[in-house]
Structure formats: structure tokens, C-alpha cells
Coordinates of C-alpha atoms in Angstrom, one line a residue:
Chain A
X1 CA 0.3 -27.9 10.9
X2 CA 0.7 -26.6 7.1
X3 CA 1.1 -23.2 6.7
X4 CA -1.4 -20.9 5.2
X5 CA -1.0 -18.9 1.9
X6 CA 0.6 -15.7 2.7
X7 CA 0.1 -12.8 0.1
X8 CA 2.2 -10.0 0.2
X9 CA 1.0 -6.8 -1.3
X10 CA 0.4 -2.8 -1.5
X11 CA -2.4 -1.7 -3.0
X12 CA -0.7 1.2 -5.0
X13 CA 0.7 -1.9 -7.4
X14 CA -1.8 -2.9 -10.0
X15 CA -0.9 -6.5 -10.1
X16 CA -1.5 -6.6 -6.2
X17 CA -5.0 -5.5 -6.3
X18 CA -5.9 -7.5 -9.3
X19 CA -4.3 -10.9 -7.3
X20 CA -6.0 -9.3 -4.0
X21 CA -9.2 -9.3 -5.6
X22 CA -9.0 -12.7 -7.3
X23 CA -7.9 -14.4 -4.2
X24 CA -11.1 -12.7 -2.5
X25 CA -13.2 -13.3 -5.0
X26 CA -12.3 -17.1 -5.5
X27 CA -12.5 -17.5 -1.6
X28 CA -9.1 -18.6 -1.3
X29 CA -7.9 -18.6 2.6
X30 CA -5.0 -16.2 2.6
X31 CA -3.1 -14.2 5.0
X32 CA -2.7 -10.4 3.8
X33 CA 0.1 -8.9 4.5
X34 CA 0.8 -5.3 3.3
X35 CA 4.4 -3.9 2.3
X36 CA 4.6 -0.5 1.9
X37 CA 6.9 -0.2 -1.6
X38 CA 7.1 4.1 -0.5
X39 CA 8.7 3.3 2.5
X40 CA 11.0 0.6 0.3
X41 CA 9.9 -2.2 2.2
X42 CA 10.3 -4.6 -0.3
X43 CA 13.9 -3.8 -0.6
X44 CA 15.0 -4.5 2.3
X45 CA 15.0 -6.8 5.8
X46 CA 12.9 -10.2 6.1
X47 CA 10.8 -9.5 2.7
X48 CA 14.3 -9.6 0.8
X49 CA 15.9 -12.2 2.9
X50 CA 13.5 -14.7 3.2
X51 CA 10.0 -13.7 0.8
X52 CA 11.4 -12.6 -2.5
X53 CA 14.9 -12.4 -3.9
X54 CA 13.7 -10.3 -6.8
X55 CA 12.3 -7.4 -4.2
X56 CA 9.3 -7.4 -6.0
X57 CA 5.4 -6.9 -5.3
X58 CA 3.1 -9.1 -5.3
X59 CA 4.7 -11.9 -3.9
X60 CA 3.7 -15.2 -2.4
X61 CA 4.7 -18.1 0.0
X62 CA 2.9 -21.3 -0.4
X63 CA 3.7 -24.0 2.1
X64 CA 7.0 -22.1 2.5
X65 CA 7.7 -22.0 -1.3
X66 CA 8.3 -18.7 -2.5
X67 CA 6.6 -17.3 -5.5
X68 CA 7.3 -14.0 -7.4
X69 CA 5.6 -12.3 -10.7
X70 CA 2.0 -11.6 -10.9
X71 CA 1.1 -14.1 -13.9
X72 CA 3.2 -17.0 -12.2
X73 CA 1.4 -16.5 -8.9
X74 CA -2.1 -16.3 -10.7
X75 CA -0.9 -19.7 -12.8
X76 CA 0.2 -21.4 -9.6
X77 CA -3.3 -20.7 -7.6
X78 CA -5.1 -21.5 -10.8
X79 CA -3.2 -24.9 -10.5
X80 CA -2.9 -25.4 -7.0
X81 CA -5.8 -24.4 -5.3
X82 CA -10.0 -24.7 -5.8
X83 CA -10.4 -21.7 -8.8
X84 CA -13.7 -20.9 -10.4
X85 CA -13.2 -22.2 -14.0
X86 CA -13.9 -18.9 -15.9
X87 CA -11.0 -17.3 -14.5
X88 CA -8.9 -19.1 -16.6
X89 CA -11.2 -21.5 -18.8
X90 CA -9.7 -24.9 -20.4
X91 CA -12.8 -25.4 -22.8
X92 CA -12.7 -24.0 -27.0
X93 CA -9.0 -23.1 -26.0
X94 CA -9.6 -20.1 -23.4
X95 CA -6.9 -20.8 -21.7
X96 CA -4.4 -20.3 -24.6
X97 CA -6.0 -17.1 -25.7
X98 CA -5.9 -15.8 -21.7
X99 CA -2.4 -16.5 -21.8
X100 CA -1.9 -14.7 -25.2
X101 CA -3.6 -11.7 -23.7
X102 CA -1.4 -11.9 -20.4
X103 CA 2.1 -12.0 -22.8
X104 CA 0.7 -8.6 -24.8
X105 CA -0.4 -7.2 -21.1
X106 CA 3.3 -7.4 -19.7
X107 CA 4.7 -5.9 -23.1
X108 CA 2.1 -3.4 -24.0
X109 CA -0.7 -2.4 -21.3
X110 CA 1.6 -3.2 -18.0
X111 CA 4.8 -1.1 -19.8
X112 CA 2.7 2.0 -21.1
X113 CA 0.1 2.5 -17.9
X114 CA 3.1 2.0 -15.5
X115 CA 5.3 4.6 -17.4
X116 CA 2.7 7.1 -17.5
X117 CA 2.0 6.4 -13.6
X118 CA 5.3 6.9 -12.9
X119 CA 6.0 10.2 -14.6
X120 CA 2.4 11.9 -13.6
X121 CA 3.0 10.6 -9.6
X122 CA 5.6 8.2 -8.5
X123 CA 9.1 10.0 -9.3
X124 CA 7.5 13.6 -8.4
X125 CA 6.5 12.3 -5.3
X126 CA 9.8 10.7 -4.5
X127 CA 11.8 13.1 -5.5
X128 CA 9.4 16.1 -4.2
X129 CA 9.1 17.6 -7.6
X130 CA 6.3 18.9 -9.7
X131 CA 6.1 16.1 -12.9
X132 CA 7.9 16.8 -16.3
X133 CA 5.4 18.1 -18.6
X134 CA 7.6 16.9 -21.6
X135 CA 7.9 13.1 -19.6
X136 CA 4.0 12.8 -19.3
X137 CA 3.3 14.2 -22.5
X138 CA 5.2 11.3 -24.2
X139 CA 3.9 8.8 -21.8
X140 CA 0.4 9.6 -22.7
X141 CA 0.9 9.5 -26.1
X142 CA 2.2 6.1 -25.8
X143 CA -0.9 5.1 -23.4
X144 CA -3.3 6.8 -26.0
X145 CA -1.7 4.2 -28.9
X146 CA -2.1 1.2 -26.4
X147 CA -5.4 1.5 -25.5
X148 CA -6.3 2.1 -29.4
X149 CA -4.6 -1.6 -29.4
X150 CA -6.3 -3.1 -26.6
X151 CA -9.4 -1.8 -27.7
X152 CA -9.1 -2.8 -31.6
X153 CA -7.0 -6.1 -30.8
X154 CA -8.8 -7.7 -27.6
X155 CA -12.7 -6.2 -27.3
X156 CA -15.4 -7.0 -29.4
X157 CA -19.4 -6.7 -29.2
X158 CA -19.4 -9.4 -25.8
X159 CA -19.6 -8.4 -22.3
X160 CA -15.9 -9.3 -21.5
X161 CA -12.7 -10.2 -23.4
X162 CA -13.2 -14.0 -23.7
X163 CA -17.1 -13.6 -24.2
X164 CA -20.2 -14.0 -21.6
X165 CA -17.7 -14.7 -18.4
X166 CA -15.3 -12.5 -16.6
X167 CA -11.7 -14.2 -16.8
X168 CA -8.2 -12.8 -15.5
X169 CA -7.7 -11.0 -18.5
X170 CA -10.4 -8.5 -17.6
X171 CA -8.9 -8.3 -13.5
X172 CA -6.0 -7.6 -15.0
X173 CA -6.7 -5.1 -17.3
X174 CA -8.8 -2.8 -15.5
X175 CA -6.7 -2.9 -12.4
X176 CA -3.6 -1.8 -15.0
X177 CA -6.3 1.2 -16.4
X178 CA -6.8 2.0 -13.1
X179 CA -3.3 3.4 -12.7
X180 CA -3.5 6.1 -15.2
X181 CA -7.1 6.7 -14.5
X182 CA -7.0 7.3 -10.7
X183 CA -4.5 10.2 -11.2
X184 CA -6.7 12.2 -13.8
X185 CA -6.0 10.4 -17.4
X186 CA -8.9 10.4 -19.7
X187 CA -9.1 6.6 -20.9
X188 CA -12.5 6.7 -22.0
X189 CA -12.6 9.6 -24.4
X190 CA -13.5 8.5 -27.9
X191 CA -13.4 4.8 -26.4
X192 CA -16.9 3.9 -25.7
X193 CA -16.6 0.0 -26.1
X194 CA -13.6 0.5 -23.7
X195 CA -15.9 2.5 -21.4
X196 CA -18.8 0.0 -22.0
X197 CA -16.3 -3.3 -20.8
X198 CA -14.8 -1.5 -18.1
X199 CA -18.7 -0.7 -16.5
X200 CA -19.1 -4.6 -17.3
X201 CA -15.9 -5.7 -15.3
X202 CA -16.1 -3.2 -12.7
X203 CA -19.7 -4.4 -11.9
X204 CA -19.3 -7.9 -12.3
X205 CA -16.3 -8.0 -9.5
X206 CA -19.1 -6.0 -6.9
X207 CA -17.7 -5.3 -3.7
X208 CA -14.4 -7.2 -3.8
X209 CA -13.4 -4.5 -6.6
X210 CA -14.9 -1.6 -4.9
X211 CA -12.9 -1.9 -1.9
X212 CA -9.7 -2.4 -3.1
X213 CA -10.1 0.1 -5.4
X214 CA -11.3 2.6 -2.6
X215 CA -8.2 1.7 -0.3
X216 CA -5.9 2.7 -3.5
X217 CA -7.6 6.0 -3.7
X218 CA -7.3 6.6 -0.2
X219 CA -3.4 6.0 -0.4
X220 CA -2.9 8.3 -3.3
X221 CA -5.3 11.1 -1.6
X222 CA -2.8 10.7 1.6
X223 CA 0.2 10.5 -0.2
X224 CA -0.8 13.7 -2.3
X225 CA -1.9 15.6 0.9
X226 CA 1.7 14.4 2.4
X227 CA 3.4 15.6 -0.8
X228 CA 1.4 18.9 -0.7
X229 CA 2.7 19.5 2.7
X230 CA 6.0 19.4 1.9
X231 CA 5.5 21.9 -1.1
X232 CA 3.8 24.3 1.3
X233 CA 6.7 24.1 4.1
X234 CA 8.9 24.6 1.3
X235 CA 7.4 27.8 0.0
X236 CA 7.0 29.1 3.6
Chain B
X1 CA -9.1 -34.1 -42.8
X2 CA -7.6 -32.2 -39.9
X3 CA -5.3 -29.2 -40.5
X4 CA -1.6 -29.7 -39.3
X5 CA -0.2 -27.2 -36.8
X6 CA 1.6 -24.5 -39.1
X7 CA 4.3 -23.0 -37.4
X8 CA 5.5 -19.1 -39.2
X9 CA 8.7 -18.1 -37.8
X10 CA 12.1 -16.1 -38.6
X11 CA 15.2 -17.5 -37.2
X12 CA 16.5 -13.8 -36.8
X13 CA 14.1 -13.6 -34.3
X14 CA 15.1 -15.7 -30.8
X15 CA 11.6 -17.0 -30.0
X16 CA 11.4 -18.2 -33.3
X17 CA 14.2 -20.0 -32.5
X18 CA 13.5 -21.5 -29.3
X19 CA 9.6 -22.2 -30.7
X20 CA 11.5 -24.5 -33.4
X21 CA 14.1 -26.2 -31.4
X22 CA 11.1 -27.2 -29.0
X23 CA 8.8 -28.7 -31.6
X24 CA 11.9 -30.7 -33.2
X25 CA 13.3 -31.5 -30.0
X26 CA 9.9 -32.7 -29.1
X27 CA 8.7 -34.4 -32.7
X28 CA 5.8 -32.7 -32.3
X29 CA 4.6 -32.5 -36.3
X30 CA 4.4 -29.3 -37.7
X31 CA 4.9 -27.0 -41.3
X32 CA 7.3 -24.7 -41.1
X33 CA 6.5 -21.8 -42.5
X34 CA 9.4 -19.0 -42.9
X35 CA 8.6 -15.2 -43.2
X36 CA 11.3 -12.8 -43.8
X37 CA 11.1 -9.5 -41.1
X38 CA 13.4 -8.0 -42.7
X39 CA 11.2 -7.7 -45.9
X40 CA 8.6 -7.0 -43.7
X41 CA 6.4 -10.0 -44.7
X42 CA 4.8 -10.0 -41.1
X43 CA 3.5 -6.4 -41.4
X44 CA 1.3 -7.2 -44.6
X45 CA -1.0 -9.7 -46.8
X46 CA -2.0 -13.1 -46.1
X47 CA 0.1 -12.9 -42.9
X48 CA -1.4 -10.4 -41.5
X49 CA -5.2 -10.6 -42.1
X50 CA -5.6 -14.8 -41.9
X51 CA -2.7 -15.7 -39.4
X52 CA -1.7 -12.8 -37.2
X53 CA -3.4 -9.9 -35.9
X54 CA -0.6 -8.9 -33.9
X55 CA 1.8 -9.1 -36.9
X56 CA 4.7 -10.4 -34.3
X57 CA 6.6 -13.7 -34.8
X58 CA 6.6 -15.9 -34.2
X59 CA 2.9 -17.4 -34.6
X60 CA 0.8 -20.3 -35.1
X61 CA -2.3 -21.6 -36.5
X62 CA -3.5 -25.1 -34.6
X63 CA -6.7 -26.5 -36.6
X64 CA -7.5 -23.2 -37.8
X65 CA -6.7 -21.4 -34.2
X66 CA -4.4 -18.3 -34.3
X67 CA -2.2 -17.7 -31.8
X68 CA 0.9 -15.3 -31.0
X69 CA 3.3 -14.7 -28.3
X70 CA 5.9 -17.0 -27.7
X71 CA 4.7 -18.1 -24.1
X72 CA 1.4 -18.5 -24.9
X73 CA 2.2 -20.6 -27.9
X74 CA 4.7 -22.8 -25.6
X75 CA 1.9 -23.5 -22.8
X76 CA -0.6 -24.3 -25.7
X77 CA 1.6 -27.0 -27.2
X78 CA 2.3 -28.1 -23.5
X79 CA -1.2 -28.6 -23.3
X80 CA -2.5 -29.7 -26.8
X81 CA -0.1 -32.2 -27.7
X82 CA 2.4 -34.9 -26.4
X83 CA 5.4 -33.0 -25.2
X84 CA 8.4 -34.3 -22.9
X85 CA 7.7 -34.0 -19.2
X86 CA 11.0 -32.4 -18.5
X87 CA 10.5 -28.9 -20.5
X88 CA 7.4 -27.9 -18.2
X89 CA 7.6 -30.2 -15.1
X90 CA 4.6 -30.7 -12.9
X91 CA 6.7 -32.2 -10.2
X92 CA 7.7 -30.3 -7.2
X93 CA 6.3 -27.1 -8.2
X94 CA 8.8 -26.5 -11.0
X95 CA 5.8 -25.3 -13.6
X96 CA 5.3 -22.3 -11.2
X97 CA 9.1 -21.9 -11.1
X98 CA 9.3 -22.0 -14.7
X99 CA 6.5 -19.4 -14.9
X100 CA 8.2 -17.6 -13.1
X101 CA 11.5 -17.1 -15.0
X102 CA 9.5 -17.2 -18.1
X103 CA 7.5 -13.7 -16.7
X104 CA 11.0 -12.3 -15.3
X105 CA 12.5 -13.3 -19.1
X106 CA 10.2 -11.0 -20.7
X107 CA 10.6 -8.0 -19.0
X108 CA 14.2 -8.2 -18.4
X109 CA 16.1 -10.4 -20.6
X110 CA 14.0 -10.2 -23.6
X111 CA 14.0 -6.5 -23.1
X112 CA 17.8 -6.0 -22.8
X113 CA 19.0 -8.6 -25.4
X114 CA 16.8 -7.3 -27.8
X115 CA 17.4 -3.5 -27.3
X116 CA 21.4 -4.5 -27.8
X117 CA 20.5 -6.5 -31.0
X118 CA 18.2 -3.5 -32.4
X119 CA 20.8 -0.7 -31.5
X120 CA 24.0 -2.5 -32.7
X121 CA 22.7 -4.5 -35.9
X122 CA 19.0 -3.9 -36.9
X123 CA 18.5 -0.4 -36.8
X124 CA 21.8 0.1 -38.9
X125 CA 20.6 -2.5 -41.1
X126 CA 17.5 -0.9 -41.9
X127 CA 18.3 2.5 -42.2
X128 CA 21.6 1.5 -43.5
X129 CA 23.9 3.4 -41.4
X130 CA 26.4 3.2 -38.7
X131 CA 25.2 1.5 -35.2
X132 CA 24.9 4.5 -32.7
X133 CA 28.1 4.4 -30.2
X134 CA 26.4 5.8 -27.7
X135 CA 23.2 4.1 -27.9
X136 CA 25.0 0.7 -28.2
X137 CA 26.7 1.6 -24.9
X138 CA 23.8 2.4 -23.2
X139 CA 22.4 -0.8 -24.4
X140 CA 25.3 -3.0 -23.5
X141 CA 25.7 -1.8 -19.7
X142 CA 21.7 -2.7 -19.2
X143 CA 22.9 -5.8 -20.8
X144 CA 25.7 -6.6 -18.3
X145 CA 23.4 -5.7 -15.4
X146 CA 20.6 -7.8 -16.4
X147 CA 23.1 -10.8 -17.1
X148 CA 24.6 -10.3 -13.8
X149 CA 20.9 -10.6 -12.3
X150 CA 20.2 -13.7 -14.6
X151 CA 23.3 -15.2 -12.9
X152 CA 22.5 -14.5 -9.7
X153 CA 18.8 -15.3 -9.6
X154 CA 18.5 -18.2 -11.8
X155 CA 21.7 -20.0 -12.2
X156 CA 23.1 -22.1 -9.1
X157 CA 25.5 -25.6 -9.0
X158 CA 23.4 -27.7 -10.4
X159 CA 23.2 -28.2 -14.3
X160 CA 20.3 -26.7 -15.3
X161 CA 17.9 -24.0 -14.5
X162 CA 15.6 -26.4 -12.9
X163 CA 17.8 -28.7 -11.7
X164 CA 19.3 -32.1 -14.0
X165 CA 16.6 -31.7 -16.4
X166 CA 16.7 -29.2 -19.5
X167 CA 13.2 -26.9 -19.5
X168 CA 11.5 -24.6 -21.5
X169 CA 13.4 -21.9 -19.3
X170 CA 17.1 -22.7 -20.4
X171 CA 15.9 -22.8 -24.2
X172 CA 14.3 -19.4 -24.0
X173 CA 17.2 -18.2 -22.5
X174 CA 20.0 -19.5 -24.4
X175 CA 18.3 -18.3 -27.9
X176 CA 17.9 -14.6 -26.1
X177 CA 21.6 -14.5 -25.0
X178 CA 22.3 -15.5 -28.7
X179 CA 20.9 -12.4 -30.1
X180 CA 23.7 -9.8 -28.4
X181 CA 26.5 -13.0 -28.7
X182 CA 26.0 -13.5 -32.4
X183 CA 27.1 -9.9 -33.0
X184 CA 29.9 -9.8 -30.9
X185 CA 28.9 -9.1 -27.2
X186 CA 31.2 -10.8 -24.8
X187 CA 28.2 -12.6 -22.4
X188 CA 31.0 -14.7 -20.8
X189 CA 34.0 -12.7 -19.8
X190 CA 33.7 -13.0 -15.6
X191 CA 30.8 -14.7 -16.0
X192 CA 32.2 -18.6 -15.2
X193 CA 28.6 -20.0 -14.4
X194 CA 26.7 -18.4 -17.1
X195 CA 29.4 -20.2 -19.1
X196 CA 29.0 -23.1 -18.0
X197 CA 25.5 -23.3 -17.7
X198 CA 25.4 -21.9 -22.0
X199 CA 27.9 -24.9 -22.8
X200 CA 25.5 -27.6 -21.1
X201 CA 22.3 -26.2 -22.7
X202 CA 24.3 -26.5 -26.0
X203 CA 25.1 -29.8 -26.2
X204 CA 21.9 -31.0 -24.3
X205 CA 20.0 -29.3 -27.1
X206 CA 22.2 -31.1 -29.5
X207 CA 21.9 -31.0 -33.3
X208 CA 18.6 -29.5 -32.9
X209 CA 19.9 -26.4 -31.5
X210 CA 23.4 -26.7 -33.7
X211 CA 21.4 -26.3 -37.0
X212 CA 19.0 -23.5 -36.1
X213 CA 21.9 -21.5 -34.5
X214 CA 24.1 -22.1 -38.0
X215 CA 20.8 -21.0 -40.1
X216 CA 20.8 -17.7 -37.9
X217 CA 24.4 -17.3 -38.2
X218 CA 24.2 -17.4 -41.7
X219 CA 21.3 -15.2 -42.4
X220 CA 23.0 -12.8 -40.1
X221 CA 26.2 -12.7 -42.2
X222 CA 24.1 -12.6 -45.5
X223 CA 22.5 -9.4 -44.6
X224 CA 25.9 -8.2 -43.4
X225 CA 27.4 -8.7 -46.8
X226 CA 24.6 -6.7 -48.4
X227 CA 25.2 -4.0 -46.0
X228 CA 28.8 -3.6 -46.9
X229 CA 27.7 -3.8 -50.4
X230 CA 25.5 -0.7 -50.0
X231 CA 28.4 0.9 -47.6
X232 CA 30.8 0.3 -50.5
X233 CA 28.5 1.4 -53.4
X234 CA 27.7 4.5 -51.5
X235 CA 31.5 5.3 -50.5
X236 CA 32.5 4.9 -54.3

């Protein structure tokens, strides 16, 4: 019997959410295996030894073949599974334009959103301290700059980044922007084009996006409460 | 008449060298258009307005279609031109494995090699100062760590990263490692596997690699002389 696709993920991680939504929306059968990054489950045991030598999420095994890196997994699925064309269209060189965005995303959007999320939420969570105002400020300024670039370089008068149809570029971008947005960053202030695009993408993704985003928010809230419990206990 | 492929590059830039060698070795016809990064030619004028809104090198125009980002250009050429299979093989999911490396490369190898080159050579060149010992030390330590990861995660007993045949993963990696290597960083100390792999790749690429590397070295040397001239003039 052939082994099903196994998908290892944590909804606190933006690329895990993007690929999970992509798998669901594309109706690709898969076994969902949640891994807790906050507990360090991606660093040890069976995951490290048998699933992902990079010790990173998301990851897949497909017929026993192990693969890491969000964009590599996306391209693998687009090649090996039945995937609706609009996610990675061949027509009018759309695929090249999406590759261009995904490369820009990795070095710019991904770095800026991750840094803000780490300074404001993850580092304080792991170290049980308050965020450093200075580090959050620096990360926030870089993020403002990157969101301006994103709006200017990639958004236009059309509904989605590549035109009338949603693609994996939109899905990657919305999940990344949700990292800082979910912890209070005002991404849309003075950015009407970004706000319009964000609403279009969210609406198009519908319940697939909604349920994943709600689970992400619930995880943040749950861990915030744990954090406050620790702070209160320390204050007693 | 159809417009030929135009390739905009600077041999001081590692991805420009990788794509130039790839184009030559694959016998893809193209018009080579050198752009001087040190003179800031990629930031202004026709290049910014008509070639590359990202203001980055390398870049192409193909039948008037503008494309940026090294990996996006590589995939575009692999799709649109006649390219020998070994660079990006379909068999045994080799393409997924190369995508995985290229994503890792962008966030790890590329960042570490670039940072070292910038601290040791580019920043001092542009600011006409000596390198900061501390910044070079920090960048050097990160680079040691990244080269260890590269050796451990991607090299094995086989000749090339993907087996018996050279791929774009090898070409990207050698050109990136050449940035710190060309300015005196000892990449091979205690790294026999890396040294063997490097020699295999260099030998396999033959004259295509040799001529591009020599032009890169000549550019470094020329600019070093200019730099020393300035330093001597300042010392008088």
C-alpha cells in the first residue's frame, strides 16, 4: 500500500498555515501531524531523525520522501499532485512572476514579519520577559518599509497579485502579514491598496482560511494566558 | 523580429556569475549587458525604469518580459529554453531536492557569504575605510557555522550534491562560496568533503567557470588598487 502524504506543521508558523490552506483548498489528501514548536518538538526525537534533518517546520513526507522548505514543498505538490492551475499558472509566464515574488518574499516580507513577531511575542514568551521596546521599534520600522515596498512593487488595481485569480503568492503573503497583524501591528494604516487586497484574499479563501486563522489566534491567546499566569505568579 | 534574451549582470555579484555560467554552459543565446554596481548603475536611469523595478542584479528581459531574482530567472530559463536536464533533473524527484537546497541557500549560505563579503570588502570600499575587525569576526563565525551545516546537510560521498551529475544547486553554491574565498577566507580548513566537492564542481564547469572567475578576481584587484591609491593619497 502506498503511504499517504504526511504534513508536519504548527499553526503559529506562517508557512505551515499557507501550506495547510493550500492542501485543503486543493483537495489534496493528507495526514495532518501537528508539531509543537514552543515545546521544541521539531528539534528532537523522531521528527529530527526520521522526518526533517533541517529541524524546521513545515515539512512533508510523500511516499517516504522527506522534504523541507515551504516553497520547495509547494512546488513539489504542484508537480506531483492534481492542483488547480490558478495557484501556479503557466499562462502568460505567470509561473515566472510567482517565482519572482516568492524569492522576494523569502528575503524581504518573510524576514521583516518574522523579526517583528519574534521581538514582540516569541522572544518574550520563551524568555518570560517583557519585549524590548527598542528591538520592537527597530523591527516595526523595517516592517513599515517592507509593507510599503510590497504595496508599491506587487499590488496594482487588480484583485489579486497576478490578476483576477488567486495564486500561491497571495496565500504566502497574507499568512506572513498575519504574524505581525495578529499581535497588534497596524498593517493597513495609510495603506488602502493593501487593505483592499487583504480583504479580497481573505474572502476568496473563505472557510479554509477562517478556520486556520482562528486556530492560530486561539494558540496565541492560550499562550498569552500562560505567560500572564507566570508573570502574576512572579509578582506574588 | 523577436527580441533576444538580454542578461544584465555584474561579476562582483555571485548570482550574476552563476547565471552567466549557466547560460554559457547551456548554450542559450543571449546578449550580455554588464552593469556596474559599484558605480550604482543598477539604481538609476534606464535600468531602473525599463529593466528592473527591484533595482537588483542579475536581471533579464526575455521577449520584452522583465524578470528579477536569481532563482526565478533560473526556473524561467529551465522552462522556456532548451536546457540540459542535469541542471534541474525531473527524475527521482531531483527537482524537489534542488528546490529545497535553493530555498536553504537563500536564507543561509547566501546571507552568510554576503555578510562576510560586505563587512570585509564592500562596506570598506564604499566608505573608504578599513574593515571593522569586530564586524568581520562576527560575520566570519556565522560563515564557519553555515559552511559546517552545508557540509553536513548537503554533501555526501557522491561527486556532486545531487549525485553523479552537476546541477544548479552546485553552481549556486560554488559561486556563493567564492565571495568570501576570493578575499582570503579559508573555507576548506578542516573541511575535506567541502574541498573535494569544490574541486569536482570547478573541474566539471571547466573554461566557463574559469573565465568568469578570473574576471571576478580582476575586478576585485582593480578596485583594491584604486582603494589603496586613495589610502596612500590620504596618508600623504
